[in-house]
PDB file of C-alpha atoms in Angstrom:
ATOM      1  CA  UNK A  90     100.481  28.611 129.827  1.00  0.00           C
ATOM      2  CA  UNK A  91     100.968  29.195 133.596  1.00  0.00           C
ATOM      3  CA  UNK A  92     104.275  30.871 132.868  1.00  0.00           C
ATOM      4  CA  UNK A  93     102.777  33.162 130.261  1.00  0.00           C
ATOM      5  CA  UNK A  94      99.983  33.995 132.649  1.00  0.00           C
ATOM      6  CA  UNK A  95     102.502  34.855 135.316  1.00  0.00           C
ATOM      7  CA  UNK A  96     104.435  37.008 132.890  1.00  0.00           C
ATOM      8  CA  UNK A  97     101.241  38.678 131.906  1.00  0.00           C
ATOM      9  CA  UNK A  98     100.407  39.457 135.559  1.00  0.00           C
ATOM     10  CA  UNK A  99     103.898  40.642 136.164  1.00  0.00           C
ATOM     11  CA  UNK A 100     103.648  42.927 132.906  1.00  0.00           C
ATOM     12  CA  UNK A 101     100.338  44.114 134.040  1.00  0.00           C
ATOM     13  CA  UNK A 102     101.676  44.994 137.587  1.00  0.00           C
ATOM     14  CA  UNK A 103     104.320  47.030 135.928  1.00  0.00           C
ATOM     15  CA  UNK A 104     102.112  49.026 133.892  1.00  0.00           C
ATOM     16  CA  UNK A 105      99.862  49.671 136.834  1.00  0.00           C
ATOM     17  CA  UNK A 106     102.790  50.944 138.785  1.00  0.00           C
ATOM     18  CA  UNK A 107     103.845  53.212 135.922  1.00  0.00           C
ATOM     19  CA  UNK A 108     100.342  54.742 135.947  1.00  0.00           C
ATOM     20  CA  UNK A 109     100.270  55.093 139.637  1.00  0.00           C
ATOM     21  CA  UNK A 110     103.723  56.895 139.541  1.00  0.00           C
ATOM     22  CA  UNK A 111     102.756  59.077 136.582  1.00  0.00           C
ATOM     23  CA  UNK A 112      99.487  60.233 138.606  1.00  0.00           C
ATOM     24  CA  UNK A 113     101.498  60.765 141.704  1.00  0.00           C
ATOM     25  CA  UNK A 114     103.613  63.205 139.972  1.00  0.00           C
ATOM     26  CA  UNK A 115     100.991  65.428 138.221  1.00  0.00           C
ATOM     27  CA  UNK A 116     102.191  68.993 138.036  1.00  0.00           C
ATOM     28  CA  UNK A 117     100.225  71.473 140.220  1.00  0.00           C
ATOM     29  CA  UNK A 118      97.265  73.390 138.631  1.00  0.00           C
ATOM     30  CA  UNK A 119      98.497  76.559 136.801  1.00  0.00           C
ATOM     31  CA  UNK A 120      97.834  79.878 138.653  1.00  0.00           C
ATOM     32  CA  UNK A 121      95.648  82.418 137.106  1.00  0.00           C
ATOM     33  CA  UNK A 122      98.541  84.650 135.980  1.00  0.00           C
ATOM     34  CA  UNK A 123     100.071  81.805 134.048  1.00  0.00           C
ATOM     35  CA  UNK A 124      97.108  81.665 131.697  1.00  0.00           C
ATOM     36  CA  UNK A 125      98.373  84.938 130.202  1.00  0.00           C
ATOM     37  CA  UNK A 126     101.749  83.624 129.094  1.00  0.00           C
ATOM     38  CA  UNK A 127     102.620  81.071 126.644  1.00  0.00           C
ATOM     39  CA  UNK A 128     105.543  79.272 128.415  1.00  0.00           C
ATOM     40  CA  UNK A 129     107.883  76.974 126.326  1.00  0.00           C
ATOM     41  CA  UNK A 130     111.266  75.473 127.287  1.00  0.00           C
ATOM     42  CA  UNK A 131     114.261  77.678 126.065  1.00  0.00           C
ATOM     43  CA  UNK A 132     115.687  76.754 122.742  1.00  0.00           C
ATOM     44  CA  UNK A 133     118.835  77.786 120.968  1.00  0.00           C
ATOM     45  CA  UNK A 134     117.990  79.593 117.766  1.00  0.00           C
ATOM     46  CA  UNK A 135     120.542  80.447 114.965  1.00  0.00           C
ATOM     47  CA  UNK A 136     120.789  84.095 114.272  1.00  0.00           C
ATOM     48  CA  UNK A 137     119.132  85.580 111.042  1.00  0.00           C
ATOM     49  CA  UNK A 138     122.612  86.489 109.617  1.00  0.00           C
ATOM     50  CA  UNK A 139     123.450  82.661 109.932  1.00  0.00           C
ATOM     51  CA  UNK A 140     120.182  81.590 108.271  1.00  0.00           C
ATOM     52  CA  UNK A 141     120.883  83.854 105.359  1.00  0.00           C
ATOM     53  CA  UNK A 142     124.508  82.618 105.005  1.00  0.00           C
ATOM     54  CA  UNK A 143     123.199  78.962 104.941  1.00  0.00           C
ATOM     55  CA  UNK A 144     120.443  79.806 102.552  1.00  0.00           C
ATOM     56  CA  UNK A 145     122.327  82.129 100.179  1.00  0.00           C
ATOM     57  CA  UNK A 146     126.010  81.277 100.442  1.00  0.00           C
ATOM     58  CA  UNK A 147     125.127  77.545 100.609  1.00  0.00           C
ATOM     59  CA  UNK A 148     124.019  77.764  96.861  1.00  0.00           C
ATOM     60  CA  UNK A 149     125.709  80.869  95.722  1.00  0.00           C
ATOM     61  CA  UNK A 150     129.485  81.581  95.894  1.00  0.00           C
ATOM     62  CA  UNK A 151     130.619  84.734  97.788  1.00  0.00           C
ATOM     63  CA  UNK A 152     131.860  86.064  94.493  1.00  0.00           C
ATOM     64  CA  UNK A 153     128.287  86.012  93.048  1.00  0.00           C
ATOM     65  CA  UNK A 154     126.645  87.214  96.374  1.00  0.00           C
ATOM     66  CA  UNK A 155     126.011  90.671  94.815  1.00  0.00           C
ATOM     67  CA  UNK A 156     124.200  89.135  92.041  1.00  0.00           C
ATOM     68  CA  UNK A 157     122.015  87.000  94.171  1.00  0.00           C
ATOM     69  CA  UNK A 158     118.350  87.135  93.025  1.00  0.00           C
ATOM     70  CA  UNK A 159     116.573  88.843  95.978  1.00  0.00           C
ATOM     71  CA  UNK A 160     113.291  87.626  94.698  1.00  0.00           C
ATOM     72  CA  UNK A 161     114.304  84.213  95.759  1.00  0.00           C
ATOM     73  CA  UNK A 162     113.768  85.260  99.344  1.00  0.00           C
ATOM     74  CA  UNK A 163     109.976  85.565  98.702  1.00  0.00           C
ATOM     75  CA  UNK A 164     109.971  82.045  97.190  1.00  0.00           C
ATOM     76  CA  UNK A 165     111.916  80.704 100.454  1.00  0.00           C
ATOM     77  CA  UNK A 166     109.418  82.352 102.675  1.00  0.00           C
ATOM     78  CA  UNK A 167     106.455  81.125 100.679  1.00  0.00           C
ATOM     79  CA  UNK A 168     107.456  77.477 101.165  1.00  0.00           C
ATOM     80  CA  UNK A 169     109.385  77.482 104.337  1.00  0.00           C
ATOM     81  CA  UNK A 170     107.853  80.295 106.198  1.00  0.00           C
ATOM     82  CA  UNK A 171     109.624  83.497 107.365  1.00  0.00           C
ATOM     83  CA  UNK A 172     113.069  82.050 108.504  1.00  0.00           C
ATOM     84  CA  UNK A 173     114.986  84.943 107.284  1.00  0.00           C
ATOM     85  CA  UNK A 174     113.660  88.273 108.948  1.00  0.00           C
ATOM     86  CA  UNK A 175     112.864  87.329 112.489  1.00  0.00           C
ATOM     87  CA  UNK A 176     113.364  88.463 115.990  1.00  0.00           C
ATOM     88  CA  UNK A 177     116.460  86.778 117.705  1.00  0.00           C
ATOM     89  CA  UNK A 178     118.328  89.405 119.851  1.00  0.00           C
ATOM     90  CA  UNK A 179     117.380  89.837 123.504  1.00  0.00           C
ATOM     91  CA  UNK A 180     118.944  89.555 126.963  1.00  0.00           C
ATOM     92  CA  UNK A 181     119.413  86.059 127.872  1.00  0.00           C
ATOM     93  CA  UNK A 182     117.281  86.493 130.817  1.00  0.00           C
ATOM     94  CA  UNK A 183     114.308  86.945 128.685  1.00  0.00           C
ATOM     95  CA  UNK A 184     115.088  84.640 125.773  1.00  0.00           C
ATOM     96  CA  UNK A 185     111.966  82.574 126.415  1.00  0.00           C
ATOM     97  CA  UNK A 186     109.851  85.739 125.237  1.00  0.00           C
ATOM     98  CA  UNK A 187     110.782  84.890 121.716  1.00  0.00           C
ATOM     99  CA  UNK A 188     108.959  82.051 120.439  1.00  0.00           C
ATOM    100  CA  UNK A 189     107.810  80.215 117.250  1.00  0.00           C
ATOM    101  CA  UNK A 190     111.241  80.603 115.803  1.00  0.00           C
ATOM    102  CA  UNK A 191     111.437  84.278 116.159  1.00  0.00           C
ATOM    103  CA  UNK A 192     107.913  85.212 114.734  1.00  0.00           C
ATOM    104  CA  UNK A 193     106.046  85.455 118.136  1.00  0.00           C
ATOM    105  CA  UNK A 194     106.868  87.743 121.085  1.00  0.00           C
ATOM    106  CA  UNK A 195     105.279  87.433 124.534  1.00  0.00           C
ATOM    107  CA  UNK A 196     105.816  89.548 127.590  1.00  0.00           C
ATOM    108  CA  UNK A 197     107.830  88.318 130.522  1.00  0.00           C
ATOM    109  CA  UNK A 198     105.760  86.120 132.973  1.00  0.00           C
ATOM    110  CA  UNK A 199     106.166  83.859 135.803  1.00  0.00           C
ATOM    111  CA  UNK A 200     108.839  81.720 133.811  1.00  0.00           C
ATOM    112  CA  UNK A 201     111.066  84.829 134.303  1.00  0.00           C
ATOM    113  CA  UNK A 202     109.886  85.342 137.931  1.00  0.00           C
ATOM    114  CA  UNK A 203     107.604  88.262 137.049  1.00  0.00           C
ATOM    115  CA  UNK A 204     103.739  88.666 137.597  1.00  0.00           C
ATOM    116  CA  UNK A 205     101.130  90.713 136.069  1.00  0.00           C
ATOM    117  CA  UNK A 206     101.930  93.369 138.784  1.00  0.00           C
ATOM    118  CA  UNK A 207     105.424  93.746 137.796  1.00  0.00           C
ATOM    119  CA  UNK A 208     106.759  96.438 135.341  1.00  0.00           C
ATOM    120  CA  UNK A 209     109.799  95.509 133.296  1.00  0.00           C
ATOM    121  CA  UNK A 210     111.031  96.672 129.961  1.00  0.00           C
ATOM    122  CA  UNK A 211     112.502  94.359 127.269  1.00  0.00           C
ATOM    123  CA  UNK A 212     113.702  95.410 123.723  1.00  0.00           C
ATOM    124  CA  UNK A 213     113.759  92.645 121.161  1.00  0.00           C
ATOM    125  CA  UNK A 214     115.686  93.041 117.842  1.00  0.00           C
ATOM    126  CA  UNK A 215     116.753  91.319 114.584  1.00  0.00           C
ATOM    127  CA  UNK A 216     120.356  90.542 113.941  1.00  0.00           C
ATOM    128  CA  UNK A 217     119.551  91.038 110.136  1.00  0.00           C
ATOM    129  CA  UNK A 218     120.315  94.859 109.232  1.00  0.00           C
ATOM    130  CA  UNK A 219     118.098  96.548 106.678  1.00  0.00           C
ATOM    131  CA  UNK A 220     119.419  96.503 103.298  1.00  0.00           C
ATOM    132  CA  UNK A 221     118.277  96.624  99.637  1.00  0.00           C
ATOM    133  CA  UNK A 222     116.770  93.162 100.155  1.00  0.00           C
ATOM    134  CA  UNK A 223     115.029  93.943 103.438  1.00  0.00           C
ATOM    135  CA  UNK A 224     113.342  97.464 103.650  1.00  0.00           C
ATOM    136  CA  UNK A 225     109.935  96.526 105.080  1.00  0.00           C
ATOM    137  CA  UNK A 226     108.434  94.467 107.876  1.00  0.00           C
ATOM    138  CA  UNK A 227     105.037  94.170 109.798  1.00  0.00           C
ATOM    139  CA  UNK A 228     103.902  92.727 113.041  1.00  0.00           C
ATOM    140  CA  UNK A 229     100.406  91.896 114.267  1.00  0.00           C
ATOM    141  CA  UNK A 230      99.080  93.242 117.495  1.00  0.00           C
ATOM    142  CA  UNK A 231      97.819  90.311 119.728  1.00  0.00           C
ATOM    143  CA  UNK A 232      97.473  92.112 123.161  1.00  0.00           C
ATOM    144  CA  UNK A 233      98.922  95.591 122.581  1.00  0.00           C
ATOM    145  CA  UNK A 234      99.755  97.692 125.601  1.00  0.00           C
ATOM    146  CA  UNK A 235     102.569 100.043 126.112  1.00  0.00           C
ATOM    147  CA  UNK A 236     104.662  98.833 123.176  1.00  0.00           C
ATOM    148  CA  UNK A 237     106.682 100.302 120.477  1.00  0.00           C
ATOM    149  CA  UNK A 238     108.080  99.285 117.078  1.00  0.00           C
ATOM    150  CA  UNK A 239     111.018 100.904 115.169  1.00  0.00           C
ATOM    151  CA  UNK A 240     114.509 100.875 113.930  1.00  0.00           C
ATOM    152  CA  UNK A 241     117.917 101.542 115.655  1.00  0.00           C
ATOM    153  CA  UNK A 242     121.616 101.764 114.696  1.00  0.00           C
ATOM    154  CA  UNK A 243     122.833  99.978 117.744  1.00  0.00           C
ATOM    155  CA  UNK A 244     121.310  96.922 119.259  1.00  0.00           C
ATOM    156  CA  UNK A 245     122.913  97.221 122.578  1.00  0.00           C
ATOM    157  CA  UNK A 246     119.505  98.035 124.330  1.00  0.00           C
ATOM    158  CA  UNK A 247     118.573  94.558 123.217  1.00  0.00           C
ATOM    159  CA  UNK A 248     121.324  92.394 124.713  1.00  0.00           C
ATOM    160  CA  UNK A 249     123.836  94.729 126.635  1.00  0.00           C
ATOM    161  CA  UNK A 250     123.408  94.206 130.516  1.00  0.00           C
ATOM    162  CA  UNK A 251     123.826  97.944 131.189  1.00  0.00           C
ATOM    163  CA  UNK A 252     120.721  98.570 129.368  1.00  0.00           C
ATOM    164  CA  UNK A 253     118.662  95.767 130.862  1.00  0.00           C
ATOM    165  CA  UNK A 254     114.981  96.786 132.116  1.00  0.00           C
ATOM    166  CA  UNK A 255     115.361 100.305 130.396  1.00  0.00           C
ATOM    167  CA  UNK A 256     112.781 101.825 127.947  1.00  0.00           C
ATOM    168  CA  UNK A 257     114.012 101.524 124.370  1.00  0.00           C
ATOM    169  CA  UNK A 258     114.341 105.306 124.067  1.00  0.00           C
ATOM    170  CA  UNK A 259     117.292 105.278 126.479  1.00  0.00           C
ATOM    171  CA  UNK A 260     119.373 102.954 124.205  1.00  0.00           C
ATOM    172  CA  UNK A 261     122.570 103.893 122.404  1.00  0.00           C
ATOM    173  CA  UNK A 262     122.780 105.143 118.863  1.00  0.00           C
ATOM    174  CA  UNK A 263     120.015 106.502 116.604  1.00  0.00           C
ATOM    175  CA  UNK A 264     116.521 105.143 117.123  1.00  0.00           C
ATOM    176  CA  UNK A 265     113.084 105.833 115.596  1.00  0.00           C
ATOM    177  CA  UNK A 266     109.864 104.285 116.650  1.00  0.00           C
ATOM    178  CA  UNK A 267     106.041 104.319 116.687  1.00  0.00           C
ATOM    179  CA  UNK A 268     104.743 104.147 120.242  1.00  0.00           C
ATOM    180  CA  UNK A 269     101.458 102.135 120.634  1.00  0.00           C
ATOM    181  CA  UNK A 270     100.085 104.828 122.827  1.00  0.00           C
ATOM    182  CA  UNK A 271      99.797 107.118 119.847  1.00  0.00           C
ATOM    183  CA  UNK A 272     103.190 108.844 119.106  1.00  0.00           C
ATOM    184  CA  UNK A 273     106.196 108.661 116.768  1.00  0.00           C
ATOM    185  CA  UNK A 274     109.292 109.589 118.521  1.00  0.00           C
ATOM    186  CA  UNK A 275     113.240 108.872 118.606  1.00  0.00           C
ATOM    187  CA  UNK A 276     115.771 107.873 120.849  1.00  0.00           C
ATOM    188  CA  UNK A 277     117.417 110.276 123.573  1.00  0.00           C
ATOM    189  CA  UNK A 278     120.779 109.810 121.741  1.00  0.00           C
ATOM    190  CA  UNK A 279     119.551 110.312 118.256  1.00  0.00           C
ATOM    191  CA  UNK A 280     121.467 112.729 116.168  1.00  0.00           C
ATOM    192  CA  UNK A 281     119.490 115.590 114.518  1.00  0.00           C
ATOM    193  CA  UNK A 282     116.307 114.327 116.437  1.00  0.00           C
ATOM    194  CA  UNK A 283     113.157 114.815 114.341  1.00  0.00           C
ATOM    195  CA  UNK A 284     110.067 116.394 116.137  1.00  0.00           C
ATOM    196  CA  UNK A 285     107.858 114.262 118.069  1.00  0.00           C
ATOM    197  CA  UNK A 286     104.502 113.452 116.473  1.00  0.00           C
ATOM    198  CA  UNK A 287     101.640 113.155 119.074  1.00  0.00           C
ATOM    199  CA  UNK A 288      98.031 112.401 119.209  1.00  0.00           C
ATOM    200  CA  UNK A 289      98.153 109.533 116.542  1.00  0.00           C
ATOM    201  CA  UNK A 290      96.122 106.458 116.355  1.00  0.00           C
ATOM    202  CA  UNK A 291      96.667 103.942 119.217  1.00  0.00           C
ATOM    203  CA  UNK A 292      97.351 100.163 118.682  1.00  0.00           C
ATOM    204  CA  UNK A 293      94.379  97.772 118.973  1.00  0.00           C
ATOM    205  CA  UNK A 294      94.173  94.017 119.010  1.00  0.00           C
ATOM    206  CA  UNK A 295      94.401  92.754 115.447  1.00  0.00           C
ATOM    207  CA  UNK A 296      96.156  95.795 113.993  1.00  0.00           C
ATOM    208  CA  UNK A 297      99.028  95.288 111.537  1.00  0.00           C
ATOM    209  CA  UNK A 298     101.738  97.699 112.088  1.00  0.00           C
ATOM    210  CA  UNK A 299     104.351  98.188 109.179  1.00  0.00           C
ATOM    211  CA  UNK A 300     107.628 100.089 108.912  1.00  0.00           C
ATOM    212  CA  UNK A 301     108.981 101.055 105.598  1.00  0.00           C
ATOM    213  CA  UNK A 302     112.413 102.341 105.004  1.00  0.00           C
ATOM    214  CA  UNK A 303     113.463 104.280 101.885  1.00  0.00           C
ATOM    215  CA  UNK A 304     117.395 104.039 101.559  1.00  0.00           C
ATOM    216  CA  UNK A 305     117.343 106.553  98.542  1.00  0.00           C
ATOM    217  CA  UNK A 306     115.884 109.467 100.585  1.00  0.00           C
ATOM    218  CA  UNK A 307     116.603 107.931 103.937  1.00  0.00           C
ATOM    219  CA  UNK A 308     113.238 108.225 105.599  1.00  0.00           C
ATOM    220  CA  UNK A 309     111.010 105.813 107.495  1.00  0.00           C
ATOM    221  CA  UNK A 310     107.249 105.502 107.621  1.00  0.00           C
ATOM    222  CA  UNK A 311     104.904 103.908 109.882  1.00  0.00           C
ATOM    223  CA  UNK A 312     101.600 102.388 108.757  1.00  0.00           C
ATOM    224  CA  UNK A 313      98.620 100.913 110.647  1.00  0.00           C
ATOM    225  CA  UNK A 314      96.575  98.512 108.681  1.00  0.00           C
ATOM    226  CA  UNK A 315      98.286  99.839 105.434  1.00  0.00           C
ATOM    227  CA  UNK A 316      97.367 103.458 106.189  1.00  0.00           C
ATOM    228  CA  UNK A 317     100.108 106.022 106.801  1.00  0.00           C
ATOM    229  CA  UNK A 318     100.405 107.180 110.297  1.00  0.00           C
ATOM    230  CA  UNK A 319     101.669 110.606 110.796  1.00  0.00           C
ATOM    231  CA  UNK A 320     104.684 112.189 108.613  1.00  0.00           C
ATOM    232  CA  UNK A 321     107.548 110.344 107.117  1.00  0.00           C
ATOM    233  CA  UNK A 322     110.600 110.676 109.343  1.00  0.00           C
ATOM    234  CA  UNK A 323     114.095 111.668 108.163  1.00  0.00           C
ATOM    235  CA  UNK A 324     116.788 109.308 109.448  1.00  0.00           C
ATOM    236  CA  UNK A 325     120.482 109.199 109.815  1.00  0.00           C
ATOM    237  CA  UNK A 326     122.060 106.807 107.200  1.00  0.00           C
TER     238      UNK A 326
END
């Protein structure tokens, strides 16, 4: 009994020491600016193309790929969530801005050594190209500011170091986008640039912004809360 009592006291002392040490190493209170950012530890995320290959070719041989039932994608998303068309391409420095497995994007914060008073451009893309299976996607505005959403032919602006901290319009290749400040425009290097559309509705919190690609007539449409914004834009195939 005495030995048991001593062991109990010894164990109790160890537990007390544990809590004392834990309390001693409590992290410092978060600063005001930190409350604007959802900070998570970096995580390695397989590209969308890898996911599609695992999902499709894992069950369908390459010889039957052309006959793959596209509607199966909707079933996959219904039960597993959107694990196919997600954002996964960004400069390594800002990889923590992509969260919730590519379905949530936040602005750079103190994790990337930026504060609310710093001005930085980042362009985030998807490694999955538009095709007959994927010709439409939407995003929800959480805290819209000077943002844009669109399509491009070259993702260099997303991950090439020479384009770091540049507005998306300055990227390589053809680009067409809807700017949250109320305009539809194209990249500086876009061939046969369409005319810029101005004085369009601005983005607001809770808005659903949608892009629709027509691969037959090669046009792109932008919608806000299911309503067409401006005119359709002719794009380079």
